[in-house]
Amino acid sequence: MGPRPGRVRRDHHLRRQPGGPHPHPPPRDLPRPRARPRGGRRHQRRPAGRLRRRPRGSAQPLAREHPPVTAPVTRPEPASALVATSADAAVRRGAFTLACGGLHHTGGTVAVIGPNGSGKTTLLRLLAGLERLTAGELLLEGRPVDRTGRGRRLFVPAHRRRLSVVFQDHRLFDHLRVVDDVAFPLRRQGWDRRRARDRAATLLAELGAAELARARPRELSGGQRQRVALARALAAEPRILLLDEPLAAVDDASRAAVRRVVARSTAALVVVVTHDPVDVATLADRLVVLDEGRVVRDGPLDEVRRDPGSRWAADFCGANVVSGEARGRRVRTADGVEIVLPDAATGRVHVVFGPETVTVHPRRPEGSARNVWPARVARVDDDGTRALLELEGPPSLRAAVTTDAVRALELRPGRQVWASVKATELTVVPADVSADVPADGSVDDPGHQGAVGVTGDDET
């Protein structure tokens, strides 16, 4: 039908709103509906003169072809870059400025980390089309979508970008049931109702939320709403998937399922804003580190861990990850290190713990049941208050200690020490995040568990 004055709402298949007597306001500059004559149809003027049946000659080509006004400008960046920004790209929001120049990502999973207020959500909103650049240029899939400059201004709105976003506040449709909410992007793409609902039900089952299909958003908990929002984002099969703290409100029993579904999504590029080192260790290929509105690091995970670029990033990226094969309550690594778990696990797992949880001793500790192994100090980075130690094993670890401890224990490269960590400080997650999820959505997630190297099987 198209927009016109006097049109009433009849989009029942999308919004569940019955048609009513109230017309839409006239869109843009269309005139308001005029009073129609009571006598029936309006009088139509006849064309001035008689129209010829055939033209008097063949059509002549135009003297010059003009390209469309919105034709994209070619750039030197390669077309394979799914996300790229010019060197001077920036976003200003009041007194805050995000300098986001030089980004270049061709695929995989990129984790965006940084302290509060560093600009992580602003960067995500910029990619989604909800913020506009104040300088520079942004390209998605090799084509400019946001560009500044006199005479070359360009902006592609959010609904015309091939991406999906999951925000922290979820933004579900309160008037729709969950299954119709997840099916909404498919209905927008022209899918019939039954097919869209079947696909939505499948996604909900993969995320362990099949029983929520008939519920309303107001009946859901925060973690349930998060899973529904993620299912809706995945339903559209976007080329770029943007996730803002995707596991912040999800319970431990569902995190493994969410990680698996995200890892095997069809999106060519996944951008995850997170504060969880476990998400970085299990999902990310690359890291973008933001600090005070600047991109201080952007590169492969191992490279950024070696040179984080800031103290905050050094603490965050210093998380220890020990991988191995789990059988029952024991995990064995490729180096022969044995990890004892308080609960049974199966398959490959990651044992994750922060450097601040590792305690360093001059000799093997006795008495308390701790997870203990010998190590050699390979490197000491001391900033005058705290020091980050690189310990060679196996397993190779990072430990954060005070400067006083460095002096008291005479910690220096080459020194032999003992490292220990309490079992309560360990987190165990499945290493194979791409494994299939049962149709009923059930998963085995050991949650917080584990013990590295051992003084006793039953003590934690």
Short mmCIF file of C-alpha atoms in Angstrom, two decimals, residues 14-379:
data_model
loop_
_atom_site.label_atom_id
_atom_site.label_comp_id
_atom_site.label_asym_id
_atom_site.label_seq_id
_atom_site.Cartn_x
_atom_site.Cartn_y
_atom_site.Cartn_z
CA LEU A 14 4.02 -8.35 13.50
CA ARG A 15 2.79 -6.22 16.38
CA ARG A 16 -0.38 -8.02 17.48
CA GLN A 17 -2.28 -4.75 17.33
CA PRO A 18 -5.80 -4.91 15.85
CA GLY A 19 -6.77 -2.42 13.20
CA GLY A 20 -8.34 0.71 14.68
CA PRO A 21 -10.12 3.84 13.55
CA HIS A 22 -7.16 6.12 14.20
CA PRO A 23 -4.98 6.86 11.17
CA HIS A 24 -1.23 7.29 11.25
CA PRO A 25 -0.05 10.91 11.23
CA PRO A 26 0.82 11.98 7.69
CA PRO A 27 4.38 10.81 6.95
CA ARG A 28 6.91 13.53 6.24
CA ASP A 29 5.49 16.18 3.95
CA LEU A 30 2.33 14.38 2.76
CA PRO A 31 -0.80 16.51 3.10
CA ARG A 32 -3.48 15.61 5.58
CA PRO A 33 -6.50 13.72 4.19
CA ARG A 34 -9.00 16.10 2.62
CA ALA A 35 -12.71 15.86 2.86
CA ARG A 36 -13.98 13.59 0.10
CA PRO A 37 -17.17 14.36 -1.85
CA ARG A 38 -20.19 12.36 -0.75
CA GLY A 39 -21.21 11.64 -4.30
CA GLY A 40 -18.72 8.80 -4.79
CA ARG A 41 -15.39 8.85 -6.56
CA ARG A 42 -13.39 11.99 -7.04
CA HIS A 43 -13.47 13.66 -10.41
CA GLN A 44 -10.42 12.67 -12.49
CA ARG A 45 -9.15 15.13 -15.05
CA ARG A 46 -8.64 13.82 -18.54
CA PRO A 47 -5.24 14.29 -20.23
CA ALA A 48 -4.91 17.40 -22.30
CA GLY A 49 -5.15 16.22 -25.88
CA ARG A 50 -5.19 12.72 -27.34
CA LEU A 51 -2.33 10.38 -26.51
CA ARG A 52 -0.53 8.75 -29.42
CA ARG A 53 -0.55 4.97 -29.60
CA ARG A 54 3.06 4.81 -30.80
CA PRO A 55 5.96 7.20 -30.24
CA ARG A 56 7.34 9.13 -33.15
CA GLY A 57 10.83 7.71 -32.96
CA SER A 58 13.09 5.57 -30.86
CA ALA A 59 14.24 6.70 -27.45
CA GLN A 60 17.53 8.56 -27.45
CA PRO A 61 20.24 7.83 -24.88
CA LEU A 62 21.00 10.42 -22.25
CA ALA A 63 23.87 12.74 -22.98
CA ARG A 64 25.55 11.86 -19.70
CA GLU A 65 24.86 9.22 -17.04
CA HIS A 66 24.92 10.46 -13.48
CA PRO A 67 25.82 8.03 -10.68
CA PRO A 68 23.34 7.79 -7.82
CA VAL A 69 23.82 10.31 -5.06
CA THR A 70 24.38 7.57 -2.46
CA ALA A 71 27.00 5.66 -4.49
CA PRO A 72 29.79 4.51 -2.14
CA VAL A 73 33.22 6.00 -2.52
CA THR A 74 35.97 3.45 -3.09
CA ARG A 75 38.58 3.21 -0.36
CA PRO A 76 42.05 1.70 -0.22
CA GLU A 77 41.01 -0.69 2.59
CA PRO A 78 40.60 -4.30 1.40
CA ALA A 79 37.07 -5.56 0.85
CA SER A 80 37.75 -8.47 3.20
CA ALA A 81 37.68 -6.14 6.24
CA LEU A 82 34.34 -6.58 7.98
CA VAL A 83 35.06 -3.66 10.34
CA ALA A 84 37.56 -0.89 9.57
CA THR A 85 37.95 2.70 10.75
CA SER A 86 40.11 5.49 9.39
CA ALA A 87 43.03 6.71 11.48
CA ASP A 88 41.16 9.87 12.57
CA ALA A 89 37.84 8.21 13.48
CA ALA A 90 36.32 9.62 16.67
CA VAL A 91 33.01 9.96 18.51
CA ARG A 92 32.29 12.86 20.85
CA ARG A 93 29.56 12.65 23.48
CA GLY A 94 29.61 15.78 25.60
CA ALA A 95 32.93 15.92 27.42
CA PHE A 96 33.82 12.33 26.46
CA THR A 97 35.65 11.49 23.24
CA LEU A 98 36.28 7.99 21.90
CA ALA A 99 39.24 7.85 19.53
CA CYS A 100 38.62 4.60 17.64
CA GLY A 101 40.88 4.98 14.61
CA GLY A 102 42.87 2.19 13.02
CA LEU A 103 40.54 -0.74 13.71
CA HIS A 104 40.73 -3.49 11.08
CA HIS A 105 39.04 -6.87 11.58
CA THR A 106 38.40 -9.50 8.96
CA GLY A 107 36.49 -12.11 10.98
CA GLY A 108 36.49 -14.37 14.03
CA THR A 109 35.60 -13.26 17.56
CA VAL A 110 36.89 -9.95 18.92
CA ALA A 111 36.65 -9.20 22.65
CA VAL A 112 36.50 -5.52 23.64
CA ILE A 113 37.77 -4.94 27.17
CA GLY A 114 38.53 -1.93 29.31
CA PRO A 115 37.66 -0.28 32.64
CA ASN A 116 34.27 1.33 33.23
CA GLY A 117 33.83 4.51 31.21
CA SER A 118 36.50 3.64 28.64
CA GLY A 119 34.05 3.68 25.71
CA LYS A 120 33.23 0.00 25.13
CA THR A 121 29.46 0.45 24.76
CA THR A 122 29.98 3.62 22.70
CA LEU A 123 32.10 1.62 20.23
CA LEU A 124 29.39 -1.05 20.02
CA ARG A 125 26.69 1.57 19.39
CA LEU A 126 28.86 3.16 16.70
CA LEU A 127 29.12 -0.15 14.84
CA ALA A 128 25.39 -0.71 15.22
CA GLY A 129 24.48 2.69 13.75
CA LEU A 130 23.16 4.14 17.01
CA GLU A 131 26.02 6.64 17.33
CA ARG A 132 27.51 8.79 14.58
CA LEU A 133 31.12 9.66 13.95
CA THR A 134 32.18 13.25 14.52
CA ALA A 135 35.40 12.67 12.56
CA GLY A 136 36.76 10.05 10.19
CA GLU A 137 35.10 7.11 8.47
CA LEU A 138 33.68 3.68 9.36
CA LEU A 139 33.46 0.78 6.91
CA LEU A 140 31.46 -2.43 7.32
CA GLU A 141 32.03 -5.29 4.90
CA GLY A 142 34.30 -3.04 2.84
CA ARG A 143 31.67 -0.32 2.28
CA PRO A 144 31.43 3.05 4.07
CA VAL A 145 28.46 3.35 6.42
CA ASP A 146 29.49 6.48 8.36
CA ARG A 147 31.63 9.27 6.97
CA THR A 148 32.27 12.87 7.92
CA GLY A 149 33.64 15.78 5.96
CA ARG A 150 32.21 18.67 3.97
CA GLY A 151 30.51 17.44 0.82
CA ARG A 152 31.15 13.76 1.56
CA ARG A 153 28.93 13.13 4.57
CA LEU A 154 27.38 9.64 4.56
CA PHE A 155 25.39 7.66 7.12
CA VAL A 156 23.70 4.26 6.72
CA PRO A 157 21.03 3.80 9.43
CA ALA A 158 20.98 0.79 11.74
CA HIS A 159 18.16 -1.09 10.00
CA ARG A 160 20.13 -1.15 6.72
CA ARG A 161 23.26 -2.74 8.24
CA ARG A 162 23.63 -6.52 8.13
CA LEU A 163 24.18 -6.98 11.84
CA SER A 164 22.42 -7.88 15.08
CA VAL A 165 22.94 -6.44 18.56
CA VAL A 166 22.29 -7.78 22.07
CA PHE A 167 22.28 -4.99 24.65
CA GLN A 168 22.57 -5.27 28.41
CA ASP A 169 18.94 -4.16 28.85
CA HIS A 170 17.76 -6.79 26.28
CA ARG A 171 15.02 -4.57 24.71
CA LEU A 172 12.41 -7.28 24.20
CA PHE A 173 8.90 -6.54 22.89
CA ASP A 174 6.63 -6.58 25.94
CA HIS A 175 3.48 -7.22 23.89
CA LEU A 176 4.84 -10.36 22.17
CA ARG A 177 5.31 -13.87 23.43
CA VAL A 178 8.91 -15.10 23.48
CA VAL A 179 8.56 -17.31 20.40
CA ASP A 180 7.13 -14.42 18.35
CA ASP A 181 9.80 -12.05 19.68
CA VAL A 182 12.57 -14.39 18.49
CA ALA A 183 10.75 -14.88 15.18
CA PHE A 184 10.33 -11.12 14.60
CA PRO A 185 13.45 -10.61 12.40
CA LEU A 186 12.48 -13.62 10.30
CA ARG A 187 8.98 -12.23 9.76
CA ARG A 188 10.59 -8.96 8.67
CA GLN A 189 12.54 -10.96 6.09
CA GLY A 190 9.32 -12.44 4.68
CA TRP A 191 9.18 -15.84 6.41
CA ASP A 192 5.70 -17.24 6.98
CA ARG A 193 4.53 -17.45 10.58
CA ARG A 194 4.80 -21.23 11.06
CA ARG A 195 8.29 -21.50 9.59
CA ALA A 196 9.55 -18.52 11.60
CA ARG A 197 8.14 -19.94 14.83
CA ASP A 198 9.73 -23.34 14.17
CA ARG A 199 13.12 -21.70 13.69
CA ALA A 200 12.62 -19.60 16.83
CA ALA A 201 11.72 -22.70 18.85
CA THR A 202 14.90 -24.43 17.66
CA LEU A 203 17.09 -21.50 18.74
CA LEU A 204 15.40 -21.33 22.13
CA ALA A 205 16.02 -25.06 22.65
CA GLU A 206 19.71 -24.67 21.78
CA LEU A 207 19.98 -21.98 24.46
CA GLY A 208 18.18 -24.07 27.06
CA ALA A 209 15.07 -21.87 26.97
CA ALA A 210 12.54 -24.07 25.13
CA GLU A 211 10.06 -23.85 28.00
CA LEU A 212 9.91 -20.05 27.68
CA ALA A 213 8.35 -20.02 24.21
CA ARG A 214 4.84 -19.05 25.37
CA ALA A 215 5.94 -16.67 28.14
CA ARG A 216 5.87 -12.87 28.12
CA PRO A 217 9.02 -10.80 28.80
CA ARG A 218 7.61 -9.49 32.09
CA GLU A 219 7.49 -13.10 33.37
CA LEU A 220 11.20 -13.76 32.76
CA SER A 221 14.26 -13.34 34.96
CA GLY A 222 17.25 -11.32 33.83
CA GLY A 223 19.16 -14.38 32.65
CA GLN A 224 16.15 -15.70 30.75
CA ARG A 225 15.64 -12.35 29.03
CA GLN A 226 19.31 -12.37 28.03
CA ARG A 227 18.98 -15.78 26.37
CA VAL A 228 15.84 -14.69 24.51
CA ALA A 229 17.58 -11.55 23.25
CA LEU A 230 20.53 -13.63 22.05
CA ALA A 231 18.20 -16.08 20.26
CA ARG A 232 16.50 -13.17 18.47
CA ALA A 233 19.85 -11.74 17.38
CA LEU A 234 20.99 -15.11 16.01
CA ALA A 235 17.69 -15.73 14.21
CA ALA A 236 18.49 -13.13 11.54
CA GLU A 237 21.80 -14.90 10.71
CA PRO A 238 23.71 -11.60 10.63
CA ARG A 239 27.12 -11.12 9.05
CA ILE A 240 28.23 -9.17 12.15
CA LEU A 241 27.03 -9.99 15.68
CA LEU A 242 27.49 -7.42 18.47
CA LEU A 243 27.18 -8.58 22.09
CA ASP A 244 27.27 -6.29 25.13
CA GLU A 245 28.07 -8.40 28.22
CA PRO A 246 26.24 -11.48 26.88
CA LEU A 247 26.79 -13.60 30.01
CA ALA A 248 26.51 -10.92 32.70
CA ALA A 249 23.05 -12.05 33.91
CA VAL A 250 23.18 -15.72 32.84
CA ASP A 251 23.40 -18.36 35.56
CA ASP A 252 26.32 -20.80 35.69
CA ALA A 253 24.19 -23.72 34.51
CA SER A 254 23.40 -21.94 31.20
CA ARG A 255 26.72 -20.28 30.40
CA ALA A 256 28.17 -23.31 28.63
CA ALA A 257 25.14 -23.50 26.30
CA VAL A 258 25.35 -19.77 25.51
CA ARG A 259 29.08 -20.00 24.74
CA ARG A 260 28.51 -22.95 22.41
CA VAL A 261 25.75 -21.21 20.49
CA VAL A 262 27.77 -18.00 20.11
CA ALA A 263 30.86 -19.93 18.97
CA ARG A 264 29.01 -21.78 16.22
CA SER A 265 26.90 -18.87 14.97
CA THR A 266 26.97 -18.13 11.26
CA ALA A 267 28.19 -14.55 11.83
CA ALA A 268 31.50 -13.87 10.07
CA LEU A 269 32.51 -11.47 12.87
CA VAL A 270 31.45 -11.49 16.53
CA VAL A 271 32.29 -8.47 18.70
CA VAL A 272 31.92 -9.13 22.45
CA VAL A 273 32.13 -6.47 25.15
CA THR A 274 33.00 -8.30 28.37
CA HIS A 275 34.47 -8.03 31.85
CA ASP A 276 34.87 -11.82 32.19
CA PRO A 277 38.33 -13.32 31.56
CA VAL A 278 36.65 -16.69 30.98
CA ASP A 279 34.77 -15.27 27.96
CA VAL A 280 38.06 -13.97 26.59
CA ALA A 281 39.84 -17.29 27.15
CA THR A 282 37.10 -19.46 25.63
CA LEU A 283 35.63 -17.27 22.86
CA ALA A 284 38.01 -14.58 21.61
CA ASP A 285 40.62 -14.70 18.84
CA ARG A 286 41.58 -11.03 19.14
CA LEU A 287 41.46 -8.33 21.81
CA VAL A 288 40.70 -4.63 21.60
CA VAL A 289 41.80 -2.81 24.77
CA LEU A 290 40.21 0.58 25.49
CA ASP A 291 41.43 2.95 28.17
CA GLU A 292 40.21 6.52 28.75
CA GLY A 293 38.57 6.67 25.33
CA ARG A 294 41.58 5.40 23.36
CA VAL A 295 42.41 2.12 21.65
CA VAL A 296 45.64 1.15 23.41
CA ARG A 297 45.90 -2.36 21.95
CA ASP A 298 44.29 -4.23 19.04
CA GLY A 299 45.71 -7.61 18.07
CA PRO A 300 45.76 -11.38 18.55
CA LEU A 301 45.05 -12.68 22.04
CA ASP A 302 48.56 -13.98 22.79
CA GLU A 303 50.19 -10.80 21.48
CA VAL A 304 48.06 -8.53 23.68
CA ARG A 305 48.70 -10.75 26.70
CA ARG A 306 52.44 -10.29 26.22
CA ASP A 307 52.10 -6.51 25.87
CA PRO A 308 48.70 -5.36 27.27
CA GLY A 309 49.38 -1.63 26.96
CA SER A 310 47.97 -0.62 30.38
CA ARG A 311 48.03 -1.75 34.01
CA TRP A 312 44.30 -2.56 33.95
CA ALA A 313 44.71 -4.69 30.83
CA ALA A 314 47.75 -6.40 32.34
CA ASP A 315 45.72 -7.44 35.38
CA PHE A 316 42.80 -8.54 33.20
CA CYS A 317 44.83 -10.43 30.60
CA GLY A 318 46.99 -12.10 33.21
CA ALA A 319 44.35 -14.77 33.87
CA ASN A 320 45.84 -18.26 33.99
CA VAL A 321 44.31 -20.90 31.74
CA VAL A 322 45.30 -24.55 32.20
CA SER A 323 43.74 -26.93 29.66
CA GLY A 324 43.42 -30.68 29.87
CA GLU A 325 41.29 -33.78 29.40
CA ALA A 326 38.74 -34.47 32.14
CA ARG A 327 37.74 -37.96 33.21
CA GLY A 328 35.54 -38.08 36.24
CA ARG A 329 37.12 -35.96 38.96
CA ARG A 330 40.57 -35.78 37.38
CA VAL A 331 42.04 -33.71 34.58
CA ARG A 332 45.41 -34.38 33.02
CA THR A 333 47.23 -31.84 30.89
CA ALA A 334 49.59 -32.56 27.99
CA ASP A 335 52.52 -31.73 30.33
CA GLY A 336 51.43 -34.32 32.87
CA VAL A 337 49.98 -31.85 35.41
CA GLU A 338 47.04 -33.39 37.23
CA ILE A 339 43.99 -31.35 38.17
CA VAL A 340 41.63 -32.74 40.79
CA LEU A 341 38.00 -31.63 40.54
CA PRO A 342 35.43 -31.76 43.35
CA ASP A 343 32.76 -32.73 40.77
CA ALA A 344 32.90 -35.00 37.76
CA ALA A 345 33.58 -33.58 34.28
CA THR A 346 34.07 -35.10 30.84
CA GLY A 347 36.06 -34.02 27.79
CA ARG A 348 38.46 -31.15 27.33
CA VAL A 349 38.16 -28.30 29.83
CA HIS A 350 39.83 -25.00 30.73
CA VAL A 351 40.74 -24.29 34.36
CA VAL A 352 40.82 -20.48 34.72
CA PHE A 353 42.06 -18.43 37.68
CA GLY A 354 43.46 -14.93 38.13
CA PRO A 355 47.08 -14.06 38.95
CA GLU A 356 46.01 -12.55 42.27
CA THR A 357 44.82 -16.01 43.44
CA VAL A 358 48.30 -17.56 43.08
CA THR A 359 50.47 -17.55 46.21
CA VAL A 360 54.26 -17.83 45.94
CA HIS A 361 56.35 -19.61 48.63
CA PRO A 362 60.11 -20.06 49.06
CA ARG A 363 59.51 -23.72 50.00
CA ARG A 364 56.66 -26.21 49.66
CA PRO A 365 53.79 -25.14 51.96
CA GLU A 366 52.60 -27.61 54.56
CA GLY A 367 49.47 -27.95 56.63
CA SER A 368 46.54 -26.59 54.60
CA ALA A 369 45.19 -28.53 51.63
CA ARG A 370 46.34 -26.45 48.68
CA ASN A 371 47.10 -27.11 45.03
CA VAL A 372 50.86 -26.91 44.84
CA TRP A 373 53.53 -27.22 42.15
CA PRO A 374 57.19 -26.17 41.78
CA ALA A 375 58.08 -23.27 39.47
CA ARG A 376 60.93 -21.00 38.41
CA VAL A 377 60.64 -17.21 38.23
CA ALA A 378 61.14 -16.18 34.61
CA ARG A 379 60.24 -12.48 34.78
#
